[in-house]
GROMACS .gro file of C-alpha atoms in nm:
model
  214
    1MET     CA    1   3.309  -2.647  -0.639
    2ALA     CA    2   3.038  -2.468  -0.412
    3SER     CA    3   3.158  -2.203  -0.173
    4PRO     CA    4   3.176  -2.268   0.175
    5GLY     CA    5   2.881  -2.065   0.221
    6ALA     CA    6   2.665  -2.257  -0.042
    7THR     CA    7   2.806  -2.562   0.162
    8ILE     CA    8   2.660  -2.485   0.492
    9ARG     CA    9   2.329  -2.293   0.354
   10ASN     CA   10   2.247  -2.648   0.182
   11ALA     CA   11   2.319  -2.830   0.538
   12LEU     CA   12   2.081  -2.613   0.735
   13GLY     CA   13   1.752  -2.728   0.569
   14ARG     CA   14   1.461  -2.594   0.701
   15TYR     CA   15   1.693  -2.350   0.931
   16GLU     CA   16   1.833  -2.207   0.632
   17ARG     CA   17   1.612  -1.875   0.596
   18PRO     CA   18   1.645  -1.750   0.949
   19VAL     CA   19   2.026  -1.854   0.972
   20SER     CA   20   2.040  -1.648   0.616
   21ASP     CA   21   1.870  -1.359   0.786
   22ALA     CA   22   2.064  -1.322   1.088
   23TYR     CA   23   2.409  -1.351   0.921
   24ARG     CA   24   2.303  -1.057   0.653
   25SER     CA   25   2.163  -0.844   0.960
   26VAL     CA   26   2.528  -0.858   1.118
   27PHE     CA   27   2.663  -0.640   0.789
   28ILE     CA   28   2.300  -0.436   0.692
   29ASN     CA   29   1.950  -0.378   0.789
   30LEU     CA   30   1.728  -0.412   0.487
   31GLU     CA   31   1.432  -0.326   0.709
   32ASP     CA   32   1.609   0.015   0.773
   33LEU     CA   33   1.698   0.023   0.375
   34ALA     CA   34   1.349  -0.067   0.263
   35ALA     CA   35   1.173   0.213   0.524
   36HIS     CA   36   1.433   0.477   0.356
   37ILE     CA   37   1.329   0.388   0.025
   38ARG     CA   38   0.949   0.425   0.127
   39GLY     CA   39   1.021   0.765   0.219
   40TRP     CA   40   1.219   0.856  -0.089
   41VAL     CA   41   0.970   0.738  -0.391
   42GLN     CA   42   0.618   0.626  -0.459
   43PRO     CA   43   0.702   0.364  -0.779
   44THR     CA   44   0.476   0.177  -1.003
   45ARG     CA   45   0.761  -0.021  -1.195
   46ILE     CA   46   1.048  -0.132  -0.990
   47LEU     CA   47   1.328  -0.293  -1.112
   48GLU     CA   48   1.590  -0.462  -0.855
   49ILE     CA   49   1.934  -0.518  -1.051
   50GLY     CA   50   2.135  -0.803  -0.873
   51CYS     CA   51   1.848  -0.927  -0.666
   52GLY     CA   52   2.010  -1.229  -0.562
   53GLU     CA   53   1.787  -1.502  -0.354
   54GLY     CA   54   1.532  -1.237  -0.318
   55ALA     CA   55   1.565  -1.095   0.038
   56LEU     CA   56   1.519  -0.703  -0.048
   57ALA     CA   57   1.258  -0.791  -0.323
   58GLU     CA   58   1.014  -0.950  -0.043
   59LEU     CA   59   1.026  -0.620   0.157
   60LEU     CA   60   0.987  -0.399  -0.195
   61THR     CA   61   0.721  -0.603  -0.301
   62ARG     CA   62   0.559  -0.585   0.055
   63ASP     CA   63   0.615  -0.198   0.096
   64PHE     CA   64   0.497  -0.117  -0.276
   65PRO     CA   65   0.167  -0.335  -0.312
   66ALA     CA   66   0.052  -0.227  -0.637
   67ALA     CA   67   0.404  -0.175  -0.818
   68GLU     CA   68   0.526  -0.392  -1.106
   69PHE     CA   69   0.863  -0.588  -0.970
   70LEU     CA   70   1.114  -0.743  -1.158
   71GLY     CA   71   1.428  -0.880  -1.020
   72ILE     CA   72   1.708  -0.959  -1.248
   73ASP     CA   73   2.054  -1.117  -1.177
   74ILE     CA   74   2.322  -1.328  -1.358
   75ILE     CA   75   2.303  -1.615  -1.084
   76ARG     CA   76   2.076  -1.952  -1.159
   77HIS     CA   77   1.875  -1.948  -0.816
   78LEU     CA   78   1.787  -1.568  -0.829
   79GLY     CA   79   1.467  -1.518  -0.620
   80ARG     CA   80   1.507  -1.889  -0.451
   81MET     CA   81   1.399  -1.786  -0.135
   82TYR     CA   82   1.123  -1.483  -0.190
   83ASP     CA   83   0.803  -1.564  -0.005
   84GLY     CA   84   0.629  -1.254  -0.091
   85ARG     CA   85   0.333  -1.205  -0.343
   86ARG     CA   86   0.338  -1.340  -0.693
   87GLU     CA   87   0.107  -1.111  -0.882
   88GLY     CA   88   0.306  -0.840  -1.083
   89VAL     CA   89   0.625  -0.979  -0.949
   90SER     CA   90   0.883  -1.178  -1.165
   91PHE     CA   91   1.264  -1.247  -1.154
   92ARG     CA   92   1.505  -1.303  -1.462
   93GLN     CA   93   1.801  -1.453  -1.558
   94VAL     CA   94   1.946  -1.168  -1.762
   95GLU     CA   95   2.217  -0.907  -1.750
   96ALA     CA   96   2.144  -0.518  -1.720
   97GLN     CA   97   2.275  -0.416  -2.040
   98VAL     CA   98   2.071  -0.675  -2.214
   99LEU     CA   99   1.762  -0.544  -2.051
  100ALA     CA  100   1.846  -0.200  -2.167
  101THR     CA  101   1.815  -0.282  -2.505
  102GLU     CA  102   1.481  -0.431  -2.460
  103ALA     CA  103   1.271  -0.215  -2.229
  104PRO     CA  104   1.456   0.138  -2.239
  105GLY     CA  105   1.266   0.380  -2.009
  106ARG     CA  106   1.050   0.151  -1.840
  107PHE     CA  107   1.119   0.150  -1.481
  108ASP     CA  108   1.093   0.445  -1.229
  109LEU     CA  109   1.270   0.289  -0.943
  110ILE     CA  110   1.568   0.090  -1.006
  111VAL     CA  111   1.742  -0.038  -0.676
  112LEU     CA  112   2.111  -0.135  -0.697
  113ASN     CA  113   2.221  -0.279  -0.349
  114ASP     CA  114   2.548  -0.424  -0.276
  115VAL     CA  115   2.640  -0.532  -0.605
  116LEU     CA  116   2.912  -0.369  -0.786
  117HIS     CA  117   3.187  -0.484  -0.576
  118HIS     CA  118   3.139  -0.819  -0.711
  119VAL     CA  119   3.169  -0.685  -1.036
  120PRO     CA  120   3.484  -0.647  -1.246
  121ASP     CA  121   3.600  -0.270  -1.257
  122SER     CA  122   3.569  -0.262  -1.611
  123GLU     CA  123   3.205  -0.332  -1.630
  124ARG     CA  124   3.104  -0.141  -1.341
  125GLU     CA  125   2.991   0.183  -1.524
  126GLU     CA  126   2.862  -0.018  -1.811
  127ILE     CA  127   2.595  -0.153  -1.519
  128LEU     CA  128   2.490   0.197  -1.453
  129ILE     CA  129   2.474   0.329  -1.765
  130ALA     CA  130   2.244   0.023  -1.836
  131ALA     CA  131   2.025   0.152  -1.524
  132ARG     CA  132   2.039   0.501  -1.668
  133THR     CA  133   1.882   0.365  -2.001
  134LEU     CA  134   1.635   0.161  -1.827
  135LEU     CA  135   1.500   0.446  -1.605
  136THR     CA  136   1.165   0.671  -1.695
  137PRO     CA  137   1.256   1.049  -1.731
  138ASP     CA  138   1.173   1.122  -1.413
  139GLY     CA  139   1.267   0.789  -1.234
  140VAL     CA  140   1.525   0.750  -0.938
  141LEU     CA  141   1.802   0.506  -0.863
  142ILE     CA  142   1.878   0.365  -0.563
  143PHE     CA  143   2.252   0.271  -0.511
  144LYS     CA  144   2.402   0.131  -0.218
  145ASP     CA  145   2.711  -0.037  -0.173
  146TRP     CA  146   2.978  -0.105   0.107
  147VAL     CA  147   3.201   0.204   0.148
  148ARG     CA  148   3.556   0.072   0.216
  149ARG     CA  149   3.725   0.182   0.528
  150SER     CA  150   4.000   0.063   0.723
  151THR     CA  151   3.778  -0.077   1.032
  152LEU     CA  152   3.743  -0.430   1.156
  153ILE     CA  153   3.396  -0.444   1.033
  154ASN     CA  154   3.523  -0.373   0.656
  155ALA     CA  155   3.784  -0.698   0.735
  156ALA     CA  156   3.534  -0.875   0.830
  157CYS     CA  157   3.310  -0.788   0.561
  158TYR     CA  158   3.577  -0.879   0.327
  159VAL     CA  159   3.643  -1.248   0.482
  160ALA     CA  160   3.256  -1.269   0.416
  161ASP     CA  161   3.246  -1.207   0.087
  162ALA     CA  162   3.582  -1.352  -0.005
  163TYR     CA  163   3.582  -1.651   0.208
  164ILE     CA  164   3.247  -1.761   0.308
  165GLY     CA  165   3.084  -1.641  -0.029
  166GLY     CA  166   3.365  -1.728  -0.249
  167ASP     CA  167   3.425  -1.435  -0.446
  168ARG     CA  168   3.808  -1.352  -0.411
  169SER     CA  169   3.771  -1.082  -0.702
  170VAL     CA  170   3.567  -0.866  -0.470
  171ARG     CA  171   3.682  -0.529  -0.434
  172TYR     CA  172   3.486  -0.217  -0.252
  173MET     CA  173   3.512   0.147  -0.302
  174ASP     CA  174   3.582   0.423  -0.110
  175ARG     CA  175   3.319   0.708  -0.069
  176ALA     CA  176   3.543   0.928  -0.332
  177GLU     CA  177   3.528   0.648  -0.617
  178GLN     CA  178   3.129   0.592  -0.554
  179VAL     CA  179   3.077   0.960  -0.561
  180GLY     CA  180   3.275   1.007  -0.914
  181MET     CA  181   3.156   0.686  -1.078
  182LEU     CA  182   2.778   0.792  -0.985
  183THR     CA  183   2.827   1.152  -1.125
  184ARG     CA  184   3.034   1.053  -1.449
  185VAL     CA  185   2.717   0.832  -1.522
  186PHE     CA  186   2.436   1.041  -1.417
  187GLY     CA  187   2.560   1.386  -1.414
  188PRO     CA  188   2.717   1.629  -1.151
  189SER     CA  189   2.394   1.713  -0.986
  190ALA     CA  190   2.250   1.360  -0.980
  191ILE     CA  191   2.304   1.288  -0.617
  192ARG     CA  192   2.001   1.411  -0.446
  193GLU     CA  193   2.025   1.265  -0.092
  194THR     CA  194   2.230   1.020   0.056
  195ALA     CA  195   2.182   0.806   0.432
  196SER     CA  196   2.334   0.542   0.608
  197ILE     CA  197   2.208   0.231   0.676
  198ARG     CA  198   2.212   0.045   0.988
  199PRO     CA  199   2.367  -0.087   1.153
  200TRP     CA  200   2.693   0.041   0.982
  201ALA     CA  201   2.780   0.388   0.850
  202GLN     CA  202   2.982   0.199   0.540
  203ASN     CA  203   2.596   0.127   0.432
  204LEU     CA  204   2.563   0.411   0.237
  205ALA     CA  205   2.244   0.460   0.029
  206PHE     CA  206   2.259   0.728  -0.220
  207VAL     CA  207   1.930   0.873  -0.399
  208ILE     CA  208   2.009   0.945  -0.758
  209ARG     CA  209   1.790   1.175  -1.028
  210PRO     CA  210   1.956   1.153  -1.350
  211ASP     CA  211   2.071   1.504  -1.494
  212ARG     CA  212   1.879   1.498  -1.802
  213SER     CA  213   2.060   1.785  -1.940
  214ASN     CA  214   2.376   1.609  -1.937
   0.00000   0.00000   0.00000
């Protein structure tokens, strides 16, 4: 059975893209996230884990026109709304853990944006370990996930994910849980920088450079 969100999108026809963009902007400004990423890195090979329908992919491929880009997800319609350049850009339905066995050390930028709160707790660190394996020795992971706080926007975000998006198992982490998970996988000194992404402070992005001595 399709989620309410999918049913609404199907009914929108040619208005689906602008309505989807406006709806997403209530919770996160992807242009602001992309601007931060531009200031942090100059990649040559980009991997986006959990790329969804391609909204952030479109900005990353625009901002880094010479970089190779691969977007992966387990959903069937990944990259469906992507409307950017095609050369050097691909989408693939594959788990990060599988890709890590095929292409270790390939990507100098990996982006993981609002993915892990949709992933069962038992699999979250597995995805991060796969990301570490996929990074080049000097590569960077940009990790951004919704930070759980007792706020009205947190409740609104939950309703959007659980009842409109249809993911009743969604679970957000607080900042301490996110930091603990990231430092366990990437090392105690791996977090190099953080930034709040508009319009909410609960959009917290981490710049991760793995501690290779760990």
